[in-house]
Coordinates of C-alpha atoms and ligand atoms in Angstrom, one line a residue:
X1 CA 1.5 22.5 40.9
X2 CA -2.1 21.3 40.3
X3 CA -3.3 21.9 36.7
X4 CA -6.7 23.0 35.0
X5 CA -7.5 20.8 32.0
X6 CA -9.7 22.2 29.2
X7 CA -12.6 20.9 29.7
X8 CA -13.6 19.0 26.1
X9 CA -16.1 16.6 25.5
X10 CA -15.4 12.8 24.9
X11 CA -15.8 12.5 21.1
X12 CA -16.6 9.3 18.9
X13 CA -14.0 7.6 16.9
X14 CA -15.5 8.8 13.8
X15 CA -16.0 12.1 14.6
X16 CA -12.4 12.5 16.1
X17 CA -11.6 11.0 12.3
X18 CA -13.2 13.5 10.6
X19 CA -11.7 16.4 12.7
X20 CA -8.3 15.3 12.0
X21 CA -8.8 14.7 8.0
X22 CA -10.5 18.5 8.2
X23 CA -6.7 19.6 9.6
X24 CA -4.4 18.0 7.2
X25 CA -4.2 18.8 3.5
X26 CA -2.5 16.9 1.0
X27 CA 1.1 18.3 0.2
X28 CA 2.7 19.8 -2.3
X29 CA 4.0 18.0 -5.7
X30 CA 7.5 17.4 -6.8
X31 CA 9.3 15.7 -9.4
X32 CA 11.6 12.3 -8.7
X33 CA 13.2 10.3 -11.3
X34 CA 11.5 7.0 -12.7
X35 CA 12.9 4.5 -10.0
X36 CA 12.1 7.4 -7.1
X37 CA 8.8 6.8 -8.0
X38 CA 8.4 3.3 -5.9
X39 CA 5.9 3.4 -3.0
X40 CA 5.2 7.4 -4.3
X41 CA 1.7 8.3 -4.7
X42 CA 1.0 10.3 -7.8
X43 CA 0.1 13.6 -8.3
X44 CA -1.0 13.1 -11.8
X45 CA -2.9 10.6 -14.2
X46 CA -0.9 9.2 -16.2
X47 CA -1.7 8.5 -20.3
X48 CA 0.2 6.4 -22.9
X49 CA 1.9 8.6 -25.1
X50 CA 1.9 5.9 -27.9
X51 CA 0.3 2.3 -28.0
X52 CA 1.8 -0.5 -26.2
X53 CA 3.1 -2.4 -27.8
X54 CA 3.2 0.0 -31.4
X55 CA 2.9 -2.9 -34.0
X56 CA 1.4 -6.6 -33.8
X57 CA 4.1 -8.8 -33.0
X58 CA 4.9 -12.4 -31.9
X59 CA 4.6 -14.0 -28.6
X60 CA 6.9 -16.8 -29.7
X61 CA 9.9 -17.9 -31.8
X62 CA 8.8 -20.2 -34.8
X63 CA 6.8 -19.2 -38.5
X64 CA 4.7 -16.3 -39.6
X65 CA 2.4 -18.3 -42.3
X66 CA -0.8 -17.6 -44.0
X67 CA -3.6 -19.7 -42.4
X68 CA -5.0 -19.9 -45.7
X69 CA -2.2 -22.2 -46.6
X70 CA -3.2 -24.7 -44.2
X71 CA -6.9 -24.6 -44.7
X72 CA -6.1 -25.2 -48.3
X73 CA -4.4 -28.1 -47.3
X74 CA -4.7 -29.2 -43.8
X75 CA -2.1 -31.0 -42.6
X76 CA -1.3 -33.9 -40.6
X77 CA 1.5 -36.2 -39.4
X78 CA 1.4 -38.0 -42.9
X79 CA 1.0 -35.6 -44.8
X80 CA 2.9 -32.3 -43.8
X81 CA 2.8 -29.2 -44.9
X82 CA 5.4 -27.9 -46.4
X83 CA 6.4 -24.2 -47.0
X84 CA 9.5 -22.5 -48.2
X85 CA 11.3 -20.1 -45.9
X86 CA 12.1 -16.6 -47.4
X87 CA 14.0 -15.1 -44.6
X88 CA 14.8 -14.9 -41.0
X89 CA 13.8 -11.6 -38.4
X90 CA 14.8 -11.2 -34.8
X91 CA 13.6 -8.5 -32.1
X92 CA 14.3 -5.1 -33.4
X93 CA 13.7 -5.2 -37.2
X94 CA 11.0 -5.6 -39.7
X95 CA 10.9 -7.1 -42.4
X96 CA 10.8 -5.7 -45.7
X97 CA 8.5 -8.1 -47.7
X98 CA 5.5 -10.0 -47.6
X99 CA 4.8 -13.6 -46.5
X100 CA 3.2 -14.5 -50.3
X101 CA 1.3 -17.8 -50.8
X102 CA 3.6 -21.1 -49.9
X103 CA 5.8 -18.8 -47.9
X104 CA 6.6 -18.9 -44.3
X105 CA 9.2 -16.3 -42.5
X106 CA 11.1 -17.7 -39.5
X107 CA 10.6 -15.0 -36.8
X108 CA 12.3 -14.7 -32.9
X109 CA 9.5 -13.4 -30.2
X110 CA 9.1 -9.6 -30.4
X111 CA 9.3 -9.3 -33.7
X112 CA 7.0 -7.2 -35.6
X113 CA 4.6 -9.7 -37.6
X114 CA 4.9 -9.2 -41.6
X115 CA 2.8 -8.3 -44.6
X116 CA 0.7 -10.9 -45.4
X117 CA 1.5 -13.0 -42.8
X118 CA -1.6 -13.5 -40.0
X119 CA -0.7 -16.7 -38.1
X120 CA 2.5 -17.9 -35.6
X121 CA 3.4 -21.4 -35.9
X122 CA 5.7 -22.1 -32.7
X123 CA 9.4 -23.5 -34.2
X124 CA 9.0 -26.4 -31.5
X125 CA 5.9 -27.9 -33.5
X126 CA 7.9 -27.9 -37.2
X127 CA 10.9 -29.8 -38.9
X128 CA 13.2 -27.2 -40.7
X129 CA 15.1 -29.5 -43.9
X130 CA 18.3 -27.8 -44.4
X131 CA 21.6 -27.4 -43.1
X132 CA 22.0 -23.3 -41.7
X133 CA 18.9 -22.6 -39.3
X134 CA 20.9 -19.2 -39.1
X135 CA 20.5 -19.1 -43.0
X136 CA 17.6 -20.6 -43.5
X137 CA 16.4 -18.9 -46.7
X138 CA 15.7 -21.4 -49.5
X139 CA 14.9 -24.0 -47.3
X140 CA 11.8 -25.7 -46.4
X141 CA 9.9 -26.2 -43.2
X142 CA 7.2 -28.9 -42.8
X143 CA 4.1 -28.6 -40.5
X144 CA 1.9 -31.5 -39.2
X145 CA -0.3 -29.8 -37.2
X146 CA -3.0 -27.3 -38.2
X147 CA -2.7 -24.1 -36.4
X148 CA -5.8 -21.7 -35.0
X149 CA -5.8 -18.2 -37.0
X150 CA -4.1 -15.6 -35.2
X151 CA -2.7 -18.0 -33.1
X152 CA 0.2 -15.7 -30.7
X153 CA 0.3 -12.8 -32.0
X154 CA -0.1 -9.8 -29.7
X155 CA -1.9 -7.6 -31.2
X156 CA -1.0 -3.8 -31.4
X157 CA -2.1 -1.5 -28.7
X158 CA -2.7 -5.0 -26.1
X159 CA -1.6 -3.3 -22.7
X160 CA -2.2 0.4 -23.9
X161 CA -3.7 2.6 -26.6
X162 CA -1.9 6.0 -26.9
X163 CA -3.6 8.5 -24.8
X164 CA -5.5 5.8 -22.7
X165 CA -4.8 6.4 -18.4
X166 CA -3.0 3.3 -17.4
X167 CA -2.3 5.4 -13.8
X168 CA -4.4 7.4 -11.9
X169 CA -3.4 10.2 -9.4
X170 CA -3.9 9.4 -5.8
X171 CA -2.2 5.7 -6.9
X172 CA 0.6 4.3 -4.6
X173 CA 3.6 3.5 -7.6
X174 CA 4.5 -0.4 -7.3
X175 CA 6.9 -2.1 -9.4
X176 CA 5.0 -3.0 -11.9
X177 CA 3.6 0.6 -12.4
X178 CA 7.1 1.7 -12.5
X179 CA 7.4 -0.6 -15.4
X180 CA 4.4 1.0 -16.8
X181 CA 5.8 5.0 -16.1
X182 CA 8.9 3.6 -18.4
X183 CA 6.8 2.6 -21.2
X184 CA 5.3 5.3 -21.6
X185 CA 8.2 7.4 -21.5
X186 CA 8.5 9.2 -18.2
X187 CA 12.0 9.9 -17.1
X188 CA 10.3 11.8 -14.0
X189 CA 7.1 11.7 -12.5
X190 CA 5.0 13.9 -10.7
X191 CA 4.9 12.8 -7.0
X192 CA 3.3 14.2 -4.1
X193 CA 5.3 15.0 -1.0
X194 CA 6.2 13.1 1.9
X195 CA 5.0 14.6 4.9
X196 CA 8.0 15.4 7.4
X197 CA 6.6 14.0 10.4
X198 CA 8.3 14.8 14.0
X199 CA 7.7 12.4 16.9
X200 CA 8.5 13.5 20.6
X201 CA 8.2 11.2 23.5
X202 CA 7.3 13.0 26.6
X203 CA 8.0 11.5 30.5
X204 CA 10.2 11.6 33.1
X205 CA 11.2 7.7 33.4
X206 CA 12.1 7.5 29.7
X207 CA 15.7 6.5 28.7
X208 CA 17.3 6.2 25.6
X209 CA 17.5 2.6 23.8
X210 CA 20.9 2.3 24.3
X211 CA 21.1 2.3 28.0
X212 CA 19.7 0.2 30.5
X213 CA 17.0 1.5 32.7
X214 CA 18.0 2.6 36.4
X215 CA 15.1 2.8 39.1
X216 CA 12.3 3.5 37.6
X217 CA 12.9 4.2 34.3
X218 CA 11.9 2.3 31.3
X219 CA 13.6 2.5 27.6
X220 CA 11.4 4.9 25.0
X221 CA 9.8 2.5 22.9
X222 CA 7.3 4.4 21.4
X223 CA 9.4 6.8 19.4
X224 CA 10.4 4.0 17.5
X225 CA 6.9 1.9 17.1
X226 CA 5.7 5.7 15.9
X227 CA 8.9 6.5 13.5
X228 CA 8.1 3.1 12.3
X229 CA 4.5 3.2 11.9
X230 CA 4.7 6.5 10.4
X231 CA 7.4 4.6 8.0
X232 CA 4.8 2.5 6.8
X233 CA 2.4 4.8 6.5
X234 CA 4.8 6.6 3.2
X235 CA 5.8 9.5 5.7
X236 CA 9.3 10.2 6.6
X237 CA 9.6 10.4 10.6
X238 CA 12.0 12.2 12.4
X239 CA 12.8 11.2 16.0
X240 CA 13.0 14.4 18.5
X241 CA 15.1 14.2 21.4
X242 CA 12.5 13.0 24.8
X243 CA 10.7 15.1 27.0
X244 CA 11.2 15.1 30.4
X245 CA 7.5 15.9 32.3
X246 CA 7.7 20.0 32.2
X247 CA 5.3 22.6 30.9
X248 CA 8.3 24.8 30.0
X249 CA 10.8 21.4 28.1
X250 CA 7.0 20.8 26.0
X251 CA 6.7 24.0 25.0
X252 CA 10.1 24.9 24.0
X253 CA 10.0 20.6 21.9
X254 CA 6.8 21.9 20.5
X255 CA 8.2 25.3 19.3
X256 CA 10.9 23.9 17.9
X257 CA 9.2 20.4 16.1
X258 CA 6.8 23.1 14.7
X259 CA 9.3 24.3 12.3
X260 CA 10.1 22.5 9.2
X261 CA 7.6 19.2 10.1
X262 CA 4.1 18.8 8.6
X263 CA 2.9 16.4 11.1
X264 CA 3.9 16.2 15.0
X265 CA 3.1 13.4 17.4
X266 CA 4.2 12.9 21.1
X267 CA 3.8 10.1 22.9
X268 CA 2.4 10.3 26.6
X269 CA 1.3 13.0 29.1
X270 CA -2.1 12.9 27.1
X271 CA -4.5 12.7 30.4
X272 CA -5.2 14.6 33.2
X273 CA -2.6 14.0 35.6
X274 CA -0.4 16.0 37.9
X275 CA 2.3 15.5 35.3
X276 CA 0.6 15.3 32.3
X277 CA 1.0 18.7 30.1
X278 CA 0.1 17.9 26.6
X279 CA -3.4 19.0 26.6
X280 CA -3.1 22.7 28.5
X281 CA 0.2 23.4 26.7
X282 CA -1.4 22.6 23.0
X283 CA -4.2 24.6 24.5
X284 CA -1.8 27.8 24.8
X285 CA 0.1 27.3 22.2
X286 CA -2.4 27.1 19.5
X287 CA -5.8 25.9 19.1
X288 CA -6.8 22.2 20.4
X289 CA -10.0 20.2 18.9
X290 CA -10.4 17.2 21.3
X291 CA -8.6 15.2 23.8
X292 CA -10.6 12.5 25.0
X293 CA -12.2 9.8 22.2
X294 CA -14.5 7.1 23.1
X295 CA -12.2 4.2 22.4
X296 CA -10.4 1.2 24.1
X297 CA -7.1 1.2 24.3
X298 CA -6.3 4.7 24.8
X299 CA -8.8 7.4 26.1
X300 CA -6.5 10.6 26.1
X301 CA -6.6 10.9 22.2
X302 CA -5.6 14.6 21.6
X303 CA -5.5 16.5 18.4
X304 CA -4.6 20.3 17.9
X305 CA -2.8 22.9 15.9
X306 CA 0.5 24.3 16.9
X307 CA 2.6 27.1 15.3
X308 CA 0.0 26.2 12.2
X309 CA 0.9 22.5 12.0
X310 CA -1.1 19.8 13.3
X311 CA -0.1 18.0 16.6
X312 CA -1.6 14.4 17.6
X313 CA -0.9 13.8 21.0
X314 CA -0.9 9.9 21.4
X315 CA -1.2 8.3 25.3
X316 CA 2.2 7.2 26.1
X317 CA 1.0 2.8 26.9
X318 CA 2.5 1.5 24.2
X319 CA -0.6 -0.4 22.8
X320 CA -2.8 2.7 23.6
X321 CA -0.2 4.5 21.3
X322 CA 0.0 2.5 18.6
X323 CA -3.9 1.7 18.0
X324 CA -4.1 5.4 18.6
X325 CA -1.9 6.1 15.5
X326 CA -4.1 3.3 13.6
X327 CA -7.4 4.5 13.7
X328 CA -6.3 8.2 14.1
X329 CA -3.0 9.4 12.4
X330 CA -2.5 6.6 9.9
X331 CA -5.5 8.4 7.8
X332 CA -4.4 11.8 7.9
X333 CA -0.7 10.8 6.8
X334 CA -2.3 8.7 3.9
X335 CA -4.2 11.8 3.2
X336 CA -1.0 14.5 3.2
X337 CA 0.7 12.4 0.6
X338 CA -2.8 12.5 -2.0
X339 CA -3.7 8.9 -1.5
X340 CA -7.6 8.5 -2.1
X341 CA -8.1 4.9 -0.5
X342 CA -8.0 6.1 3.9
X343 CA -9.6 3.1 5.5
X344 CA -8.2 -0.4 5.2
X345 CA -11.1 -3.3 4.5
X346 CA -12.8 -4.5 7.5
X347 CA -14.1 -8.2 7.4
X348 CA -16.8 -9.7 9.2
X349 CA -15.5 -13.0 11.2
X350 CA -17.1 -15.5 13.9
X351 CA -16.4 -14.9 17.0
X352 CA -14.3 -17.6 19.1
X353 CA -14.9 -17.1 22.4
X354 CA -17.2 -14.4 24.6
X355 CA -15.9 -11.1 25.2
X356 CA -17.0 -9.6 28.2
X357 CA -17.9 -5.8 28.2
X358 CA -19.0 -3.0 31.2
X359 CA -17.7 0.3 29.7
X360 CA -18.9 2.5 27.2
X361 CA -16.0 2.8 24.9
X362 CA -15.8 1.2 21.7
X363 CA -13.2 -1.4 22.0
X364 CA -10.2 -2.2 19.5
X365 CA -9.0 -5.7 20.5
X366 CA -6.1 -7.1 19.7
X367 CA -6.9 -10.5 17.8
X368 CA -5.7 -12.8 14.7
X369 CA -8.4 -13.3 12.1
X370 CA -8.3 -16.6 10.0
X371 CA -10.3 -18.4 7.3
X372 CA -11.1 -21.5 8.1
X373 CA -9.8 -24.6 5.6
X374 CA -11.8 -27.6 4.6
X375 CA -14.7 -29.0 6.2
X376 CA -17.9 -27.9 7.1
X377 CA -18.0 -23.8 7.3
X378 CA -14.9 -24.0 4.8
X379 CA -14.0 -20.2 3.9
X380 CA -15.9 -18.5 6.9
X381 CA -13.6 -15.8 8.6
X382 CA -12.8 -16.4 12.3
X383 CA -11.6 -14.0 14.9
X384 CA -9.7 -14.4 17.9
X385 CA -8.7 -11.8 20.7
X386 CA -5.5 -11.8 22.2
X387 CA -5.6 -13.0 26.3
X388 CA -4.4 -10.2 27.1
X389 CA -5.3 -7.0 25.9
X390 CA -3.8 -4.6 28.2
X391 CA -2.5 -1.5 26.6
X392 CA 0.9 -1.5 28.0
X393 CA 1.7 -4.8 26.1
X394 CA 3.3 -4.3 22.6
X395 CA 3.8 -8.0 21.8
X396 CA -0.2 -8.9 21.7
X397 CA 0.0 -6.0 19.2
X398 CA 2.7 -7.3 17.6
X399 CA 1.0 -10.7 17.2
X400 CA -2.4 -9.8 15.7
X401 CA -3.0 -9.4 12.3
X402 CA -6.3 -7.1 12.5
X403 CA -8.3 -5.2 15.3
X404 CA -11.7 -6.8 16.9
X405 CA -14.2 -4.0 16.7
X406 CA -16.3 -3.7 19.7
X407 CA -18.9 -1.4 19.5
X408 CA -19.8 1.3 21.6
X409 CA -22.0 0.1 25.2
X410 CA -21.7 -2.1 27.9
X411 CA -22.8 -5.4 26.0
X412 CA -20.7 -8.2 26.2
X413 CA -20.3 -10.4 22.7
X414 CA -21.2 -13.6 22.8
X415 CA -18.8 -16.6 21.5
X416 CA -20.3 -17.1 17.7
X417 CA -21.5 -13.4 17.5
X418 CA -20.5 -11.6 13.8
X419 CA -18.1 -9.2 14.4
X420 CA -15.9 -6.3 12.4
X421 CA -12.2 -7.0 12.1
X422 CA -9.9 -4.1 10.7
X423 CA -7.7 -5.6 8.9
X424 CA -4.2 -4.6 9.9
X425 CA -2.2 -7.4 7.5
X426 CA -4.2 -5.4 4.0
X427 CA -3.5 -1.5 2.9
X428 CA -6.1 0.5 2.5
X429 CA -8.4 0.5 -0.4
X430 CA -7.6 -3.5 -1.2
X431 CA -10.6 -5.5 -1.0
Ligands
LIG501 P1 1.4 8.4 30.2 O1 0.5 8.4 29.0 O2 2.5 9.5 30.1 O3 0.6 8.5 31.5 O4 2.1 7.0 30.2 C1 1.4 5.8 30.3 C2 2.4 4.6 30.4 O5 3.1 4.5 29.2 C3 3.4 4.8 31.5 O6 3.6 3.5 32.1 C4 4.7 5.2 30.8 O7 5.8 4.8 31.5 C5 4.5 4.5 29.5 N1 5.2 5.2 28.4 C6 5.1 6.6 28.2 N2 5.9 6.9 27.2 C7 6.5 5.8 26.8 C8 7.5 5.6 25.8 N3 8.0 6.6 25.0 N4 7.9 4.3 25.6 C9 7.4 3.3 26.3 N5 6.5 3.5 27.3 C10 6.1 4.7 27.6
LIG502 MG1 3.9 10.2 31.4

């Protein structure tokens, strides 16, 4: 059977962006416990409910003294200071008294600092005289070294005041900010969804990973570049059986990938051949936006809406697929789950060698970027393209740590030209 394509117009990368982050909405909120939080992005700002930490305390074992003490009498290797010890306070308690004049108070790191006391003397740089360092009360403790004022003491309130934002919503939790949600007392936090994304491979020649290909066939790849991709992206993929090349299989995969996903993506059957259905079939289904995009790998771009949820329709080369998902999924999945930060950094790098150029499209070549070490030029990016950049080959892919930006036009660059690399090896929103 031949087939009549909608006819829709090539679209820019940009453009095809923006349509795409138009149809996808950030998802609902939920509650996980503390350590659920990792790699969640918040739905909420978070505040200190109290300062952090809630008293001045000591950043080392050793003496709370008076400096005045020792600017009264300074001391020195021959002639100490000497104080007398009035107690002994670990982590966990306070002392009741204050440090008075000639006093010192031996104090374990933690510990809140006492009345009268505003100087730490570390216990490596003093001699204790006496027998019972666990009893030391009565006994003395010389010093032959004068100390700076204040010297290690955290002060009250260092990492947080109470009511001061120490996360913001839109904020991908790491370990440390886990750290943070505990100290300031969130047994649960406010998380947004992970989208549910379902990933359908369509084509004929496709066999599972487990078996080995007969004639003609080739192992489906791409369901499990995508699952992983969309893995990495914070989304939780769910792999749909294959599609063999049918209108009637794709519509009945679409129908039923439609319900209880947020996201879909197939893989292949994105152009205009004989057996190529995603474009018509999104087409009747539902309502489709675009499904060509001026961009190198992978023309047959194609984004819809199906049954109400959003379809991508990647080309089914495996390079074409994956810098498809890049530049055109990766966003929108960032988006569903509330993150603000949608493009990673793109740095500008000398080019190594000549890249030659006829078409139109707006390249994405696979490349390695590097800064250059010592010498002359030291700390100047430089990019490289991968030999061979054809779109059916996963392992240049696999090897490059950013994308060589080519722009749109037949001009060739030049070895030395400035070019833009996106920057595959940093998340979005790091600079
Ligand atoms: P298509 O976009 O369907 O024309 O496919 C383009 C090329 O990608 C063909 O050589 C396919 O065999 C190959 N291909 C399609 N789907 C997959 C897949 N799931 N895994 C690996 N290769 C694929
Ligand atoms: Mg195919």
């Amino acid at each position: 059977m031949t087939q009549t394509f909608p006819s829709l117009p090539l679209i820019g990368v940009e453009d095809a962006r923006a349509v795409v982050l138009e149809h996808t909405h950030p998802m609902s909120t939920e509650h996980v416990a503390l350590i659920e939080s990792l790699g969640r992005v918040l739905a909420k700002d978070v505040a200190s409910d109290i300062d952090i930490s809630p008293f001045d305390n000591t950043a080392m074992d050793g003496f709370a003294v008076r400096f005045e003490d020792f600017a009264a009498a300074p001391p020195s290797e021959n002639s100490p200071l000497t104080l007398s010890i009035i107690g002994i306070i670990g982590a966990g308690a306070v002392y009741e008294g204050t440090v008075q004049k000639g006093q010192a108070l031996r104090i374990m790191t933690g510990a809140p600092l006492p009345e009268g006391a505003d100087t730490i003397v570390k216990i490596e740089d003093t001699t204790v005289h006496g027998e019972s360092p666990e009893h030391p009360e009565g006994q003395q403790v010389a010093f032959t070294h004068m100390p700076k004022q204040g010297q290690h003491i955290r002060p009250k309130g260092e990492e947080a005041r109470k009511g001061e934002v120490l996360l913001r919503a839109g904020e991908r939790v790491s370990a440390p900010g886990v750290g943070l949600l505990a100290s300031t007392g969130n047994t649960e936090v406010a998380v947004y969804r992970r989208p549910r994304v379902a990933i359908i491979s369509t084509g004929s020649e496709l066999v599972d990973v487990s078996r080995v290909p007969g004639p003609g066939q080739i192992r489906n790849s791409n369901s499990y570049s995508l699952a992983a991709a969309t893995l990495e992206a914070g989304a939780i993929p769910i792999i749909m059986p294959s599609v063999e090349d049918s209108r009637d299989t794709l519509v009945k995969a679409l129908s039923t990938a439609a319900v209880e996903h947020d996201f879909i993506i197939t893989s292949g059957g994105a152009a205009q051949g004989d057996y190529d259905f995603i474009t018509p079939v999104v087409e009747e289904m539902g309502e489709l936006f675009f499904n060509k995009v001026n961009m190198k790998p992978g023309k047959a771009q194609t984004f819809g809406i199906v049954n109400g949820i959003p379809l991508f329709g990647l080309p089914g080369n495996p390079a074409a697929a994956s810098v498809g998902f890049e530049i055109l999924i990766r966003p929108a999945l960032k988006k569903m789950q509330g993150i603000a930060a949608l493009s990673r950094p793109i740095t500008k790098a000398v080019l190594t060698r000549a890249v030659k150029k006829r078409e139109e499209r707006r390249f994405y070549l696979r490349a390695r970027i590097a800064q250059n070490e010592g010498g002359s030029g030291s700390g100047a990016y430089y990019v490289t393209p991968e030999t061979n950049q054809s779109s059916a080959l996963l392992g240049a892919l696999k090897s490059s740590n950013c994308l060589l930006i080519v722009p749109e036009g037949p001009e060739p660059l030049a070895e030395g030209a400035l070019v833009d690399c996106l920057r595959l090896d940093m998340e979005e929103g790091t600079v």
